[in-house]
mmCIF file of C-alpha atoms in Angstrom:
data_model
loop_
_atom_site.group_PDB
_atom_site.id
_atom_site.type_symbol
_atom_site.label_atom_id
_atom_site.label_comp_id
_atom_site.label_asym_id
_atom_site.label_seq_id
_atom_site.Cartn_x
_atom_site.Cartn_y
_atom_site.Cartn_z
ATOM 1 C CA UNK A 104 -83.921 -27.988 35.444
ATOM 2 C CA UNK A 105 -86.588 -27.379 38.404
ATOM 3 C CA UNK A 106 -87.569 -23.611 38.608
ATOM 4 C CA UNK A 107 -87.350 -21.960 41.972
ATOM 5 C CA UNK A 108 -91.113 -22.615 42.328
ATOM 6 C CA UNK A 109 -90.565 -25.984 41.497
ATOM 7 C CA UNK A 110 -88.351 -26.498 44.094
ATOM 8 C CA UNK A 111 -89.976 -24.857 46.749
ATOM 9 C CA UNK A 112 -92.302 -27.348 46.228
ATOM 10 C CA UNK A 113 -90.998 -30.390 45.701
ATOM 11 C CA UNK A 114 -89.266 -29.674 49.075
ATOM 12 C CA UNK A 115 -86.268 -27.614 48.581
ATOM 13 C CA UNK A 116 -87.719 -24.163 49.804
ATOM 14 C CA UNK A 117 -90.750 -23.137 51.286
ATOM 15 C CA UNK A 118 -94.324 -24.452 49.810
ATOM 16 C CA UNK A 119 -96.251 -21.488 48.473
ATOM 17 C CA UNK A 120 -100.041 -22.902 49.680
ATOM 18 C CA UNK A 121 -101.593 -20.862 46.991
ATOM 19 C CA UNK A 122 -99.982 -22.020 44.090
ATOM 20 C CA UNK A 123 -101.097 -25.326 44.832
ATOM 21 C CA UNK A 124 -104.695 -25.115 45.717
ATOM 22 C CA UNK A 125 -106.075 -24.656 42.609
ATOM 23 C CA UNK A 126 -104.725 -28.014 41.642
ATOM 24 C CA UNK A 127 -106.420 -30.109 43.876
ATOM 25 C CA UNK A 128 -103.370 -32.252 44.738
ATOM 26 C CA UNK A 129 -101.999 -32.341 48.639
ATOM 27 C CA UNK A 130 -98.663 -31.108 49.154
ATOM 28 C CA UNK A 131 -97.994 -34.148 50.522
ATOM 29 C CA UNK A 132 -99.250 -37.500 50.774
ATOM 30 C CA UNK A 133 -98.406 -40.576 52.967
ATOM 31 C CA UNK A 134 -100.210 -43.657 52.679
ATOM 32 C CA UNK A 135 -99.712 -46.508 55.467
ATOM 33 C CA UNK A 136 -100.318 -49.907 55.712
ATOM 34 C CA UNK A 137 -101.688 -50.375 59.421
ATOM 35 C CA UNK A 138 -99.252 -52.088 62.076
ATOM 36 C CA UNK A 139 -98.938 -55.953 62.465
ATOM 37 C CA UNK A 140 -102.699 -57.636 63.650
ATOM 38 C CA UNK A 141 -103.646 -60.328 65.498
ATOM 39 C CA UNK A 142 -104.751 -61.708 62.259
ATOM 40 C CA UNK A 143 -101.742 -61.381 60.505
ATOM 41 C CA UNK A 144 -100.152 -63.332 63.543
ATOM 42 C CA UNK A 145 -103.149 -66.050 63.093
ATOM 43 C CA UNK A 146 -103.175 -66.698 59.476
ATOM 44 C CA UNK A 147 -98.977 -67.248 59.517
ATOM 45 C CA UNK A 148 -100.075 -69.844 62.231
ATOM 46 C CA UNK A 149 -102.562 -71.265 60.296
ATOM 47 C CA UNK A 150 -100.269 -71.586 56.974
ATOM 48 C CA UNK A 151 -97.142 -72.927 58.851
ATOM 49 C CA UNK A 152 -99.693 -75.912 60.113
ATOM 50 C CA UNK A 153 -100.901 -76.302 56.852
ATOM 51 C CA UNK A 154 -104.284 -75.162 58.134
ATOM 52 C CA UNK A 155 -107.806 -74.660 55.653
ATOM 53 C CA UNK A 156 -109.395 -71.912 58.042
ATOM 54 C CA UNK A 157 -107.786 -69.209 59.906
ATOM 55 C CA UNK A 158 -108.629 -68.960 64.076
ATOM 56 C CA UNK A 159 -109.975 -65.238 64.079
ATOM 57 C CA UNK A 160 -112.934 -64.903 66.575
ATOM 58 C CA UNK A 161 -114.060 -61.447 65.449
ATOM 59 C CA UNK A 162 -115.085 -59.771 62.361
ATOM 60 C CA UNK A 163 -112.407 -58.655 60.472
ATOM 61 C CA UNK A 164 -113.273 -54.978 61.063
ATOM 62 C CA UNK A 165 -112.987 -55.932 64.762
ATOM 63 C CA UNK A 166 -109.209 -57.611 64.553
ATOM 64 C CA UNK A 167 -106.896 -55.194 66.455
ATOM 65 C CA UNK A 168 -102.995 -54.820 66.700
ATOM 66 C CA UNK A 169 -100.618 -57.249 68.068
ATOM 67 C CA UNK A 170 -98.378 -55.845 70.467
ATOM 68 C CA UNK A 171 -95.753 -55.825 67.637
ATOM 69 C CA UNK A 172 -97.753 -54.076 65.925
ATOM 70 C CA UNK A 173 -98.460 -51.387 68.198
ATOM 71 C CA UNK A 174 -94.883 -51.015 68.758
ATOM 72 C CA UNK A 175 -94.306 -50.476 64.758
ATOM 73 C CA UNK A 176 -96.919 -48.082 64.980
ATOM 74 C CA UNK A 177 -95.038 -46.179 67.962
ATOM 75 C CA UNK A 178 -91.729 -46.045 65.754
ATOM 76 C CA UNK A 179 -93.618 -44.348 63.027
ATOM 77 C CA UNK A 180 -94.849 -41.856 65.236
ATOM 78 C CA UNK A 181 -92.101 -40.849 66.778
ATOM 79 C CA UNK A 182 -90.354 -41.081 63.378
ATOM 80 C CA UNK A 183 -93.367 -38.123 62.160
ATOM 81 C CA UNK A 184 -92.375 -36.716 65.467
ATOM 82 C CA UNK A 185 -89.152 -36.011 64.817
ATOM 83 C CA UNK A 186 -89.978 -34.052 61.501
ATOM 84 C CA UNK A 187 -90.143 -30.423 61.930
ATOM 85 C CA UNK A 188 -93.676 -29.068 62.467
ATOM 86 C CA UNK A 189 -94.367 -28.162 58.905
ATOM 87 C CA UNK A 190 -93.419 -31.394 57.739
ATOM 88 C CA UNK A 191 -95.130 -33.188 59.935
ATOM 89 C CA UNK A 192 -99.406 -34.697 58.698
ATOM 90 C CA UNK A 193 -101.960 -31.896 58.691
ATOM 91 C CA UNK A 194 -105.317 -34.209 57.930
ATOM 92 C CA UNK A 195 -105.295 -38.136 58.827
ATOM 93 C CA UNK A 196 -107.783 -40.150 56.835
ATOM 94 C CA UNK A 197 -108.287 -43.625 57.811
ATOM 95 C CA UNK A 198 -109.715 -46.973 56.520
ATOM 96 C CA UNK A 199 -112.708 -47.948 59.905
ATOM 97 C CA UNK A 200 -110.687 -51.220 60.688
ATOM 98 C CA UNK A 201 -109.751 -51.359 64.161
ATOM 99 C CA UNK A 202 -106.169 -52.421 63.524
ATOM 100 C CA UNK A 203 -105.810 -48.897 60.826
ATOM 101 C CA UNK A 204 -107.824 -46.686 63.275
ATOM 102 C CA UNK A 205 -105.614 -48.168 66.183
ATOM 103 C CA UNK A 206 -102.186 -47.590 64.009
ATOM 104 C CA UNK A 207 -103.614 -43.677 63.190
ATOM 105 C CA UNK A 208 -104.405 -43.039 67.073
ATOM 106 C CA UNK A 209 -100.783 -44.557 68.628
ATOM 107 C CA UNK A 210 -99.232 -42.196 65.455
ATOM 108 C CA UNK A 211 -101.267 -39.635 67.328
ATOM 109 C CA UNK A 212 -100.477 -40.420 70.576
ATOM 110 C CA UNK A 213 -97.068 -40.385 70.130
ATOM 111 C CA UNK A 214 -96.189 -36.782 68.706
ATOM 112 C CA UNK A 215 -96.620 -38.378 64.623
ATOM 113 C CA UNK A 216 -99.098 -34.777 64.683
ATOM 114 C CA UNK A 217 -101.212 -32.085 66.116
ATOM 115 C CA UNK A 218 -103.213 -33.694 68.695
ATOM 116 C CA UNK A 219 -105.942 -31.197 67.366
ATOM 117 C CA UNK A 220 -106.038 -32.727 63.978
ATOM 118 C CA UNK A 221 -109.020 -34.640 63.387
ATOM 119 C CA UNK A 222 -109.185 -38.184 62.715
ATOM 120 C CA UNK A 223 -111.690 -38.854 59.950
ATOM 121 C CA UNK A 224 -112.752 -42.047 59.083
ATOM 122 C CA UNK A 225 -113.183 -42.859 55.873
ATOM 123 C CA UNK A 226 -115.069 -46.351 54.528
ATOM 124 C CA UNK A 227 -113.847 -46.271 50.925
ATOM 125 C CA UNK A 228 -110.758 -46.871 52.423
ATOM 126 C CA UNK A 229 -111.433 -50.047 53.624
ATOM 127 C CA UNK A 230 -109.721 -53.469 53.283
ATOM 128 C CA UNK A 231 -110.526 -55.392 49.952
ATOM 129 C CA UNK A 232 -113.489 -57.147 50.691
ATOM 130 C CA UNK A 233 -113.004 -61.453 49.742
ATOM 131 C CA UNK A 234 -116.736 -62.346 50.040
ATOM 132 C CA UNK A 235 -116.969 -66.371 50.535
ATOM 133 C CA UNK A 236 -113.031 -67.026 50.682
ATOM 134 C CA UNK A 237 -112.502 -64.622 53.648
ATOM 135 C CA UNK A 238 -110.780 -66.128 56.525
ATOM 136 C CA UNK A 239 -109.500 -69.384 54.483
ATOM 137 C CA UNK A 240 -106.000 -69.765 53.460
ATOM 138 C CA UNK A 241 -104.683 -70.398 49.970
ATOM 139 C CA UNK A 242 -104.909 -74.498 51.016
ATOM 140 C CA UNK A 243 -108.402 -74.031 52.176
ATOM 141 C CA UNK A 244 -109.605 -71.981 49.206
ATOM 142 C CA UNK A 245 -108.595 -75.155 47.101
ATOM 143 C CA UNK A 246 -110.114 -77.792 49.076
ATOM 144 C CA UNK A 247 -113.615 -75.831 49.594
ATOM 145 C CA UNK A 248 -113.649 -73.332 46.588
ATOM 146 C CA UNK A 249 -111.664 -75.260 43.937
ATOM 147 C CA UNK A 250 -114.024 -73.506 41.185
ATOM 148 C CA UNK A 251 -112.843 -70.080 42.593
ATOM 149 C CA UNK A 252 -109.613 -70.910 42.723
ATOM 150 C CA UNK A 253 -109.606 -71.694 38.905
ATOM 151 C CA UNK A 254 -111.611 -68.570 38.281
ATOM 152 C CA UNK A 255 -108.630 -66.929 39.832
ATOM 153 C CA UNK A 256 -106.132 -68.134 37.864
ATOM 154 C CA UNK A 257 -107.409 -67.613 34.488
ATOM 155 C CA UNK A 258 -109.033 -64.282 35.349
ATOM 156 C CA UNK A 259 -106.194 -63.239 37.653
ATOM 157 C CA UNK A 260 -106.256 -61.669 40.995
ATOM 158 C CA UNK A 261 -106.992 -57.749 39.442
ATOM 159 C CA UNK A 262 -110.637 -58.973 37.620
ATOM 160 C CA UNK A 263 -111.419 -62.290 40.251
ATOM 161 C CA UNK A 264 -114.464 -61.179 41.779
ATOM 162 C CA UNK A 265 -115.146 -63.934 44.669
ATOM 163 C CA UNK A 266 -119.098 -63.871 45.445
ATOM 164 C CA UNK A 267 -119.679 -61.919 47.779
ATOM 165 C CA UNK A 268 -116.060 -60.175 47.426
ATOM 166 C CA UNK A 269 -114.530 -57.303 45.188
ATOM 167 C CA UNK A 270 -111.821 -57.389 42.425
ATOM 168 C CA UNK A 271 -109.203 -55.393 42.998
ATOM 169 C CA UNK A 272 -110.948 -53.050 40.094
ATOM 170 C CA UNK A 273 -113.930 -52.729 42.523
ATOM 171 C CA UNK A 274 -111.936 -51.331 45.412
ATOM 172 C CA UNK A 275 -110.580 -49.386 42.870
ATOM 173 C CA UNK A 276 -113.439 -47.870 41.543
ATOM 174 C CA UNK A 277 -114.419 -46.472 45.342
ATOM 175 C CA UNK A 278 -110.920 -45.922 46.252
ATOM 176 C CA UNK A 279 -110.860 -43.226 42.801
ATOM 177 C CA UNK A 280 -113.885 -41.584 44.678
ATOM 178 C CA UNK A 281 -111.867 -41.196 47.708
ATOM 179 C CA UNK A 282 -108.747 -39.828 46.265
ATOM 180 C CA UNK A 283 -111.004 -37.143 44.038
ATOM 181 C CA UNK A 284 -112.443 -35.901 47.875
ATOM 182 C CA UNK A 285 -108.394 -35.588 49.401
ATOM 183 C CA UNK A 286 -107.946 -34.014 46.457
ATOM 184 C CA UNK A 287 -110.763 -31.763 46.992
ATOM 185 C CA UNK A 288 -111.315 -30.860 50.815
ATOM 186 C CA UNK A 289 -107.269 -31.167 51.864
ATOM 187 C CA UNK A 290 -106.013 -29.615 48.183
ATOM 188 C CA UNK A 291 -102.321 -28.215 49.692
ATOM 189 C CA UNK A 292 -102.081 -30.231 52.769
ATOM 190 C CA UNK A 293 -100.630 -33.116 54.154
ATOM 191 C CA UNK A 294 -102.439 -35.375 53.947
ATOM 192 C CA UNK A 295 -101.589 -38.879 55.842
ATOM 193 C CA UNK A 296 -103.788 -42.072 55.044
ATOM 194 C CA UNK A 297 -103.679 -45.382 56.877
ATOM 195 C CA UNK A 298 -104.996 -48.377 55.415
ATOM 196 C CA UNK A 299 -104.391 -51.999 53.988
ATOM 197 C CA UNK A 300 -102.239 -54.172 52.032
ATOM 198 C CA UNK A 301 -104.124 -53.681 48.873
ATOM 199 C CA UNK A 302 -105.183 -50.663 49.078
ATOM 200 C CA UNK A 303 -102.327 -49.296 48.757
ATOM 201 C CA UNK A 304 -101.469 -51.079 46.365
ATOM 202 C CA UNK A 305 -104.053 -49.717 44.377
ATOM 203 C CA UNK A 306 -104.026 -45.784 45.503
ATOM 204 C CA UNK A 307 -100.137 -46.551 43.715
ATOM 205 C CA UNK A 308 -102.061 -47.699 40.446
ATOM 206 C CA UNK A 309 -104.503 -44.643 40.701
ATOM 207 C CA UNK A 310 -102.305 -41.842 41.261
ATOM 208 C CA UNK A 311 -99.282 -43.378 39.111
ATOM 209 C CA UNK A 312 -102.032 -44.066 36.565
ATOM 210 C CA UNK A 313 -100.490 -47.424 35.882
ATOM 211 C CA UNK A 314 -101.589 -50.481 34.133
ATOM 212 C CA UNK A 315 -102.833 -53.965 35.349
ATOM 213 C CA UNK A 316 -99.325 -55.197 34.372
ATOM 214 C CA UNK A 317 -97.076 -52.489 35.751
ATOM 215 C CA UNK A 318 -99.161 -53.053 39.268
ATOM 216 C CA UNK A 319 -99.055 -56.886 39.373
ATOM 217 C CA UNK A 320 -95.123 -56.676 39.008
ATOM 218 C CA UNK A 321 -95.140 -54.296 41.994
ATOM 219 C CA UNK A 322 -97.074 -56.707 43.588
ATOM 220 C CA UNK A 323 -95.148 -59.555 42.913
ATOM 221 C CA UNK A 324 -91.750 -58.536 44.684
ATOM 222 C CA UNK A 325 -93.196 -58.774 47.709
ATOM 223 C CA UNK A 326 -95.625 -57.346 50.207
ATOM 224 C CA UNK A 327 -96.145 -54.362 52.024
ATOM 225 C CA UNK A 328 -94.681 -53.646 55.045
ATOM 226 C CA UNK A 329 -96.758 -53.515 58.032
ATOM 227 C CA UNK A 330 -96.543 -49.854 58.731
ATOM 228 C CA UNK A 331 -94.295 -49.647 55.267
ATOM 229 C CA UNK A 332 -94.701 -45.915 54.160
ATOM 230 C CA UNK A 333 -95.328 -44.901 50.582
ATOM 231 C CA UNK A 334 -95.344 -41.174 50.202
ATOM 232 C CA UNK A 335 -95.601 -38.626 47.467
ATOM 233 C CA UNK A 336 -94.624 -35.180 47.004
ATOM 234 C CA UNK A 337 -96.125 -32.458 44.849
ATOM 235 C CA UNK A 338 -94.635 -31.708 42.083
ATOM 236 C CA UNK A 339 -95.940 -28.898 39.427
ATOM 237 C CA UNK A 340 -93.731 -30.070 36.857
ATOM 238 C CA UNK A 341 -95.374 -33.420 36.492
ATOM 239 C CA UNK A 342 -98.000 -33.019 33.732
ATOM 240 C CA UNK A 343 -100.350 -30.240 32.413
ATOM 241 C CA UNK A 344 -101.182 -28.875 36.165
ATOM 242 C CA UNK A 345 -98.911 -30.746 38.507
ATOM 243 C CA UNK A 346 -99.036 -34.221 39.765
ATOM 244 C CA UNK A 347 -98.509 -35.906 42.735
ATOM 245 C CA UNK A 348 -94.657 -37.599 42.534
ATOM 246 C CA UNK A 349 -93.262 -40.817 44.522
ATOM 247 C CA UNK A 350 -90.586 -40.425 46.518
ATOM 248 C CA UNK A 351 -90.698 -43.571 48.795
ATOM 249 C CA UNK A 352 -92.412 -46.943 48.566
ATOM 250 C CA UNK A 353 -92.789 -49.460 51.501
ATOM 251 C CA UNK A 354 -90.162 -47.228 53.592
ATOM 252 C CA UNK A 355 -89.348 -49.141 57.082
ATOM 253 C CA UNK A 356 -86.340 -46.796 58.140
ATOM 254 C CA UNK A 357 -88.680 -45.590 60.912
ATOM 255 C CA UNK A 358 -89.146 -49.537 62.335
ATOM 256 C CA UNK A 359 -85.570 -50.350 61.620
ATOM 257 C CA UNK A 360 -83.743 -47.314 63.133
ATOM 258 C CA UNK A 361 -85.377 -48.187 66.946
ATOM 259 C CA UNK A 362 -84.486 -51.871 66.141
ATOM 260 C CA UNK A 363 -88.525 -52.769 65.844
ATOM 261 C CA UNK A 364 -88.978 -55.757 63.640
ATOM 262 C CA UNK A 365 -90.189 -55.267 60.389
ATOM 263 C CA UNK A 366 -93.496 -57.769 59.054
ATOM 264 C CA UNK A 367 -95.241 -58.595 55.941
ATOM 265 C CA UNK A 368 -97.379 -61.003 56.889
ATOM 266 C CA UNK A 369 -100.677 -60.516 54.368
ATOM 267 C CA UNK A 370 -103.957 -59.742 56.349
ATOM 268 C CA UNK A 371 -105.949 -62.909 57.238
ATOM 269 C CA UNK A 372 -107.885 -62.869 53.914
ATOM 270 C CA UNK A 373 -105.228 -61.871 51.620
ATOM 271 C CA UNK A 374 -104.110 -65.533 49.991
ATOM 272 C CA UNK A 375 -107.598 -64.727 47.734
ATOM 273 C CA UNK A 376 -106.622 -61.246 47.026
#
């Protein structure tokens, strides 16, 4: 049974900031998957036509929100919005891709928190990066990379390195360098980071300390919700000195209760990831 600490933690009581500082775990952390892009919209285009090469004319760090996807990111602000003030994010961290920095601002804009807060930016958090398969769909990575696509499938998609590209143990590695600084600078906070399809994927593997095989089978039942919301909650009962504990994965109440559609189109690169 929790103690009364416990709870107060864990969010049945108040949160006792100085209990949980020395840890170096937030109170809280959310971790987003930016709102529906234009490239989402052009690779489903260039799949349903059976298409080699996705139609994107900028970089991918460029590609911004569709207008669904602005309006997701409006629902989950307002849904922050509606929190009371001291549940609501203290520190937003954010991958540099226009579409995530765009998703963080409208959260902003909206009431999602403190219009003081700063923004920061933060590169490790990134999208996977796919080297010489970016921008092709799965049909066009067989017809121009047939060798990668067999390097793929023996090595599967947590060791494939594409050249050029990262594994998803490379984005890993920086994304372990990125939770270690959370944990350090914003220790007792909440802490709210927007990113990508995979990367959160992977920030579940690091701070559930799971295994390729226990990730993969996440993987497999299906993508993450543009705008889907994972979020943890401290909890100083989990381990030697507390531990960070999930209490939602790919949560679209916020999209669904305003009637906004809900999307899981992968990013434009994502049939190599």
């Amino acid at each position: 049974m929790a103690t009364e600490h416990a709870r107060a933690v864990i969010g049945f009581g108040p949160v006792h900031r100085e209990d949980l500082m020395h840890h170096g775990w937030p109170e809280r952390l959310w971790i987003v998957r930016h709102g529906e892009s234009a490239g989402n919209v052009a690779r489903a285009a260039a799949t349903a036509a059976g298409l080699a090469w996705i139609d994107i004319a900028e970089r991918d760090v460029d590609v911004d929100l569709s207008a669904l996807g602005e309006r997701q990111s409006r629902s989950l602000g307002r849904w922050f919005a509606d929190l009371p003030p001291d549940d609501r994010p203290e520190v937003v961290v954010t991958s540099p891709y226009r579409r995530a920095r765009r998703t963080a601002e409208i959260v902003r804009q909206v009431g999602g928190y403190h219009p003081d807060h700063e923004l920061l930016i933060d590169e490790r958090l990134r999208e996977k990066e796919f080297g010489i398969l970016d921008r092709l769909t799965t049909v066009g990575i067989r017809e121009r990379h047939p060798d990668q696509a067999e390097f793929r499938r023996i090595l599967g998609k947590f060791y494939h390195r594409p050249p050029g590209g990262e594994s998803w143990c490379d984005a890993i590695l920086r994304l372990r360098s990125a939770l270690d600084t959370i944990g350090i600078r914003h220790s007792g906070r909440r802490v709210l980071v927007v990113s990508h399809q995979v990367i959160v994927l992977c920030m579940r593997y690091l701070v559930e300390n799971m295994t390729e095989e226990q990730i993969l089978a996440i993987d497999r039942e299906g993508d993450v919700a543009n705008c889907g919301l994972t979020e943890y909650r401290f909890d100083p009962e989990l381990g030697k000195d507390g531990g960070l504990r999930l209490s939602r994965y790919n949560f679209t109440v916020p999209l669904e209760e305003e009637g906004t559609p809900v999307t899981t189109e992968p990013d434009a690169k994502v049939a190599a990831a």
